[in-house]
Amino acid sequence: MPVTLTHIAHAPPGPERAPPLLIAHGLFGSARNFNSLGRRLAVDRRVVMVDMRNHGDAPWDDRMDYAAMAEDLGDAVRRLCGGRAVVLGHSMGGKATMALALTDPATVEAALIADIAPISYANVHGGYLTAMSQMDIANIARRVDADPLLADAVPEAGLRGFLLQNLRIEGGAARWRLNLAALEAAMPALTGWPEDWRTPYDGPTLFLHGTASDYVPPSAHGAIKALFSNAEIQGLDGAGHWLHAEQPEAFHAAVSAWLARL
């Protein structure tokens, strides 16, 4: 059973002349990460950003795999986008978007996959989950007070700030918006890729990756083409894995140009 994903939506200022756009964030993210982009893209279409299960304000569930996330996205497309949408997914959200296109293609008008491929990866994020789980947040009244507690495990200030966006302070008490236990248990599934989806998706698909990222290496292009027969693969100069945050103007331009060609 899918979980009902929470969302943020932007309507166009005039008539809707293009298919709706649904945006799925990556691991540790939330719908808010794409709020500015979504507002800018809502020129002639409705844009919906969802919180993925166990993230943001979405329900928590012990199951955390791409088949389940695809069901969530399909339900969101039917509830919020009239049954069919262009779907944009980054990282984990990109794999969930691929899973939706491969298992429920009738819901996907076109797919834009940001800096991820249908392959398995090394688990480089498990340490962050462990560090967050071990933090003593009982006496944290401000998010800034949590920063030193994560500094040893996550020395990069920008990444640390991104992770700490998931710490909610309410009534002077702190709690995680992430289901840390479910995510930690699911890391093998999240870094992996199911081998049982073999029927290709033939709709328009763009794999947009950062040229400074190693998530979509040339060795993955064969796997992409095998599952997405109408795929384009495009690099975004000067961007790493979080390409939408590192190069927001270039990312917006590339997405807008691709949407205009559909």
GROMACS .gro file of C-alpha atoms in nm:
model
  262
    1MET     CA    1   0.000   0.000   0.000
    2PRO     CA    2   0.135   0.346  -0.086
    3VAL     CA    3   0.172   0.612   0.178
    4THR     CA    4   0.009   0.950   0.114
    5LEU     CA    5   0.297   1.186   0.049
    6THR     CA    6   0.283   1.541   0.176
    7HIS     CA    7   0.353   1.805  -0.084
    8ILE     CA    8   0.399   2.167  -0.189
    9ALA     CA    9   0.230   2.282  -0.509
   10HIS     CA   10   0.256   2.584  -0.736
   11ALA     CA   11  -0.008   2.670  -0.994
   12PRO     CA   12   0.070   2.870  -1.308
   13PRO     CA   13  -0.045   3.232  -1.320
   14GLY     CA   14  -0.260   3.156  -1.624
   15PRO     CA   15  -0.406   2.851  -1.797
   16GLU     CA   16  -0.233   2.515  -1.765
   17ARG     CA   17  -0.100   2.447  -2.114
   18ALA     CA   18   0.154   2.176  -2.030
   19PRO     CA   19   0.141   1.848  -1.836
   20PRO     CA   20   0.192   1.873  -1.459
   21LEU     CA   21   0.542   1.828  -1.318
   22LEU     CA   22   0.606   1.617  -1.009
   23ILE     CA   23   0.942   1.654  -0.832
   24ALA     CA   24   1.094   1.389  -0.600
   25HIS     CA   25   1.389   1.482  -0.379
   26GLY     CA   26   1.688   1.273  -0.277
   27LEU     CA   27   1.806   1.107   0.043
   28PHE     CA   28   1.800   1.342   0.346
   29GLY     CA   29   1.601   1.599   0.146
   30SER     CA   30   1.244   1.726   0.140
   31ALA     CA   31   0.999   1.896  -0.092
   32ARG     CA   32   1.130   2.232   0.027
   33ASN     CA   33   1.465   2.170  -0.144
   34PHE     CA   34   1.291   2.221  -0.480
   35ASN     CA   35   1.044   2.491  -0.378
   36SER     CA   36   1.224   2.777  -0.554
   37LEU     CA   37   1.275   2.573  -0.870
   38GLY     CA   38   0.916   2.456  -0.865
   39ARG     CA   39   0.786   2.810  -0.837
   40ARG     CA   40   0.998   2.917  -1.135
   41LEU     CA   41   0.890   2.622  -1.348
   42ALA     CA   42   0.520   2.685  -1.284
   43VAL     CA   43   0.491   2.908  -1.588
   44ASP     CA   44   0.234   2.709  -1.785
   45ARG     CA   45   0.197   2.397  -1.572
   46ARG     CA   46   0.118   2.285  -1.219
   47VAL     CA   47   0.433   2.185  -1.027
   48VAL     CA   48   0.412   1.954  -0.726
   49MET     CA   49   0.705   1.875  -0.495
   50VAL     CA   50   0.655   1.576  -0.264
   51ASP     CA   51   0.814   1.465   0.063
   52MET     CA   52   0.927   1.106   0.009
   53ARG     CA   53   0.829   0.847   0.270
   54ASN     CA   54   1.031   0.872   0.593
   55HIS     CA   55   1.134   1.227   0.496
   56GLY     CA   56   0.997   1.575   0.563
   57ASP     CA   57   0.636   1.566   0.677
   58ALA     CA   58   0.551   1.242   0.494
   59PRO     CA   59   0.438   0.935   0.690
   60TRP     CA   60   0.694   0.697   0.832
   61ASP     CA   61   0.696   0.335   0.722
   62ASP     CA   62   0.937   0.050   0.788
   63ARG     CA   63   0.943  -0.037   0.419
   64MET     CA   64   1.193   0.174   0.227
   65ASP     CA   65   1.265   0.038  -0.121
   66TYR     CA   66   1.218   0.162  -0.474
   67ALA     CA   67   0.911  -0.049  -0.549
   68ALA     CA   68   0.736   0.108  -0.249
   69MET     CA   69   0.851   0.459  -0.340
   70ALA     CA   70   0.730   0.407  -0.698
   71GLU     CA   71   0.386   0.319  -0.560
   72ASP     CA   72   0.392   0.638  -0.352
   73LEU     CA   73   0.481   0.850  -0.655
   74GLY     CA   74   0.217   0.682  -0.870
   75ASP     CA   75  -0.044   0.755  -0.605
   76ALA     CA   76   0.074   1.118  -0.589
   77VAL     CA   77   0.048   1.151  -0.969
   78ARG     CA   78  -0.308   1.022  -0.959
   79ARG     CA   79  -0.412   1.235  -0.660
   80LEU     CA   80  -0.236   1.558  -0.745
   81CYS     CA   81  -0.159   1.557  -1.119
   82GLY     CA   82  -0.465   1.409  -1.287
   83GLY     CA   83  -0.313   1.067  -1.343
   84ARG     CA   84  -0.016   1.153  -1.565
   85ALA     CA   85   0.279   1.386  -1.519
   86VAL     CA   86   0.634   1.466  -1.614
   87VAL     CA   87   0.840   1.338  -1.320
   88LEU     CA   88   1.174   1.483  -1.210
   89GLY     CA   89   1.372   1.297  -0.947
   90HIS     CA   90   1.711   1.365  -0.790
   91SER     CA   91   1.936   1.089  -0.654
   92MET     CA   92   1.714   0.857  -0.444
   93GLY     CA   93   1.415   1.037  -0.594
   94GLY     CA   94   1.565   0.976  -0.937
   95LYS     CA   95   1.580   0.602  -0.874
   96ALA     CA   96   1.221   0.612  -0.749
   97THR     CA   97   1.125   0.801  -1.067
   98MET     CA   98   1.295   0.536  -1.279
   99ALA     CA   99   1.109   0.266  -1.084
  100LEU     CA  100   0.777   0.441  -1.149
  101ALA     CA  101   0.848   0.476  -1.521
  102LEU     CA  102   0.941   0.107  -1.547
  103THR     CA  103   0.653  -0.032  -1.339
  104ASP     CA  104   0.370   0.214  -1.410
  105PRO     CA  105   0.461   0.389  -1.737
  106ALA     CA  106   0.107   0.515  -1.798
  107THR     CA  107   0.158   0.769  -1.518
  108VAL     CA  108   0.483   0.911  -1.661
  109GLU     CA  109   0.459   1.158  -1.950
  110ALA     CA  110   0.838   1.198  -1.943
  111ALA     CA  111   1.115   1.153  -1.688
  112LEU     CA  112   1.410   1.370  -1.587
  113ILE     CA  113   1.664   1.186  -1.373
  114ALA     CA  114   1.911   1.410  -1.190
  115ASP     CA  115   2.257   1.266  -1.115
  116ILE     CA  116   2.179   0.900  -1.066
  117ALA     CA  117   2.175   0.587  -1.281
  118PRO     CA  118   2.004   0.244  -1.264
  119ILE     CA  119   2.308   0.082  -1.102
  120SER     CA  120   2.431  -0.005  -0.753
  121TYR     CA  121   2.654   0.229  -0.553
  122ALA     CA  122   2.881   0.205  -0.252
  123ASN     CA  123   2.717   0.300   0.078
  124VAL     CA  124   2.880   0.636   0.150
  125HIS     CA  125   2.589   0.778   0.354
  126GLY     CA  126   2.543   0.517   0.625
  127GLY     CA  127   2.790   0.693   0.851
  128TYR     CA  128   2.580   1.009   0.846
  129LEU     CA  129   2.275   0.815   0.962
  130THR     CA  130   2.472   0.652   1.241
  131ALA     CA  131   2.609   0.987   1.355
  132MET     CA  132   2.265   1.149   1.354
  133SER     CA  133   2.116   0.854   1.544
  134GLN     CA  134   2.384   0.881   1.811
  135MET     CA  135   2.346   1.255   1.865
  136ASP     CA  136   2.209   1.356   2.204
  137ILE     CA  137   1.942   1.605   2.103
  138ALA     CA  138   1.750   1.599   2.433
  139ASN     CA  139   1.871   1.946   2.533
  140ILE     CA  140   1.888   2.105   2.187
  141ALA     CA  141   1.670   2.417   2.175
  142ARG     CA  142   1.817   2.568   1.857
  143ARG     CA  143   1.942   2.399   1.542
  144VAL     CA  144   2.270   2.591   1.562
  145ASP     CA  145   2.341   2.417   1.894
  146ALA     CA  146   2.333   2.080   1.716
  147ASP     CA  147   2.603   2.174   1.467
  148PRO     CA  148   2.904   2.095   1.691
  149LEU     CA  149   2.755   1.754   1.775
  150LEU     CA  150   2.776   1.650   1.410
  151ALA     CA  151   3.102   1.823   1.319
  152ASP     CA  152   3.335   1.526   1.376
  153ALA     CA  153   3.131   1.288   1.162
  154VAL     CA  154   3.046   1.546   0.894
  155PRO     CA  155   3.331   1.800   0.866
  156GLU     CA  156   3.188   1.972   0.555
  157ALA     CA  157   2.985   2.266   0.684
  158GLY     CA  158   2.752   2.278   0.385
  159LEU     CA  159   2.664   1.911   0.404
  160ARG     CA  160   2.625   1.934   0.782
  161GLY     CA  161   2.383   2.224   0.741
  162PHE     CA  162   2.185   2.026   0.483
  163LEU     CA  163   2.152   1.728   0.717
  164LEU     CA  164   2.056   1.946   1.011
  165GLN     CA  165   1.765   2.092   0.816
  166ASN     CA  166   1.598   1.767   0.916
  167LEU     CA  167   1.614   1.857   1.285
  168ARG     CA  168   1.284   2.012   1.388
  169ILE     CA  169   1.263   2.230   1.698
  170GLU     CA  170   0.913   2.255   1.845
  171GLY     CA  171   0.826   2.390   2.187
  172GLY     CA  172   1.192   2.395   2.282
  173ALA     CA  173   1.234   2.025   2.200
  174ALA     CA  174   1.419   1.873   1.905
  175ARG     CA  175   1.323   1.574   1.694
  176TRP     CA  176   1.431   1.431   1.360
  177ARG     CA  177   1.199   1.464   1.062
  178LEU     CA  178   1.381   1.162   0.914
  179ASN     CA  179   1.298   0.804   1.011
  180LEU     CA  180   1.662   0.732   1.084
  181ALA     CA  181   1.609   0.369   1.184
  182ALA     CA  182   1.418   0.282   0.866
  183LEU     CA  183   1.671   0.461   0.646
  184GLU     CA  184   1.968   0.293   0.811
  185ALA     CA  185   1.809  -0.050   0.772
  186ALA     CA  186   1.726   0.024   0.408
  187MET     CA  187   2.068   0.141   0.292
  188PRO     CA  188   2.142  -0.181   0.097
  189ALA     CA  189   1.817  -0.135  -0.095
  190LEU     CA  190   1.870   0.239  -0.144
  191THR     CA  191   2.225   0.205  -0.275
  192GLY     CA  192   2.131  -0.098  -0.485
  193TRP     CA  193   1.911  -0.141  -0.789
  194PRO     CA  194   1.655  -0.419  -0.851
  195GLU     CA  195   1.745  -0.657  -1.131
  196ASP     CA  196   1.388  -0.770  -1.207
  197TRP     CA  197   1.278  -0.461  -1.404
  198ARG     CA  198   1.371  -0.537  -1.762
  199THR     CA  199   1.092  -0.396  -1.982
  200PRO     CA  200   1.224  -0.059  -2.108
  201TYR     CA  201   1.045   0.271  -2.066
  202ASP     CA  202   1.024   0.437  -2.410
  203GLY     CA  203   0.902   0.782  -2.311
  204PRO     CA  204   1.124   1.092  -2.332
  205THR     CA  205   1.390   1.071  -2.064
  206LEU     CA  206   1.677   1.302  -1.972
  207PHE     CA  207   1.961   1.189  -1.747
  208LEU     CA  208   2.112   1.518  -1.631
  209HIS     CA  209   2.430   1.477  -1.429
  210GLY     CA  210   2.697   1.699  -1.281
  211THR     CA  211   3.025   1.685  -1.468
  212ALA     CA  212   3.206   1.701  -1.131
  213SER     CA  213   3.002   1.408  -1.000
  214ASP     CA  214   3.086   1.039  -1.043
  215TYR     CA  215   2.729   0.912  -1.005
  216VAL     CA  216   2.668   0.872  -1.381
  217PRO     CA  217   2.999   0.739  -1.518
  218PRO     CA  218   3.035   0.636  -1.884
  219SER     CA  219   3.022   0.274  -1.767
  220ALA     CA  220   2.658   0.332  -1.660
  221HIS     CA  221   2.542   0.456  -2.001
  222GLY     CA  222   2.475   0.104  -2.125
  223ALA     CA  223   2.249   0.030  -1.828
  224ILE     CA  224   2.064   0.357  -1.891
  225LYS     CA  225   2.007   0.285  -2.259
  226ALA     CA  226   1.896  -0.072  -2.187
  227LEU     CA  227   1.611   0.044  -1.963
  228PHE     CA  228   1.532   0.385  -2.113
  229SER     CA  229   1.529   0.347  -2.489
  230ASN     CA  230   1.459   0.716  -2.556
  231ALA     CA  231   1.716   0.852  -2.309
  232GLU     CA  232   1.939   1.154  -2.352
  233ILE     CA  233   2.244   1.186  -2.126
  234GLN     CA  234   2.361   1.541  -2.060
  235GLY     CA  235   2.628   1.687  -1.832
  236LEU     CA  236   2.592   2.008  -1.632
  237ASP     CA  237   2.926   2.187  -1.618
  238GLY     CA  238   3.065   2.280  -1.279
  239ALA     CA  239   2.810   2.078  -1.084
  240GLY     CA  240   2.855   1.788  -0.845
  241HIS     CA  241   2.593   1.551  -0.709
  242TRP     CA  242   2.367   1.825  -0.568
  243LEU     CA  243   2.357   1.994  -0.906
  244HIS     CA  244   2.029   2.179  -0.845
  245ALA     CA  245   2.181   2.349  -0.538
  246GLU     CA  246   2.533   2.398  -0.673
  247GLN     CA  247   2.432   2.538  -1.014
  248PRO     CA  248   2.070   2.651  -0.969
  249GLU     CA  249   2.057   2.882  -1.272
  250ALA     CA  250   2.217   2.630  -1.508
  251PHE     CA  251   1.996   2.352  -1.370
  252HIS     CA  252   1.682   2.563  -1.419
  253ALA     CA  253   1.789   2.650  -1.773
  254ALA     CA  254   1.858   2.287  -1.865
  255VAL     CA  255   1.529   2.165  -1.719
  256SER     CA  256   1.331   2.445  -1.883
  257ALA     CA  257   1.491   2.381  -2.223
  258TRP     CA  258   1.415   2.010  -2.202
  259LEU     CA  259   1.055   2.069  -2.094
  260ALA     CA  260   1.006   2.307  -2.385
  261ARG     CA  261   1.101   2.029  -2.628
  262LEU     CA  262   0.844   1.780  -2.502
   0.00000   0.00000   0.00000
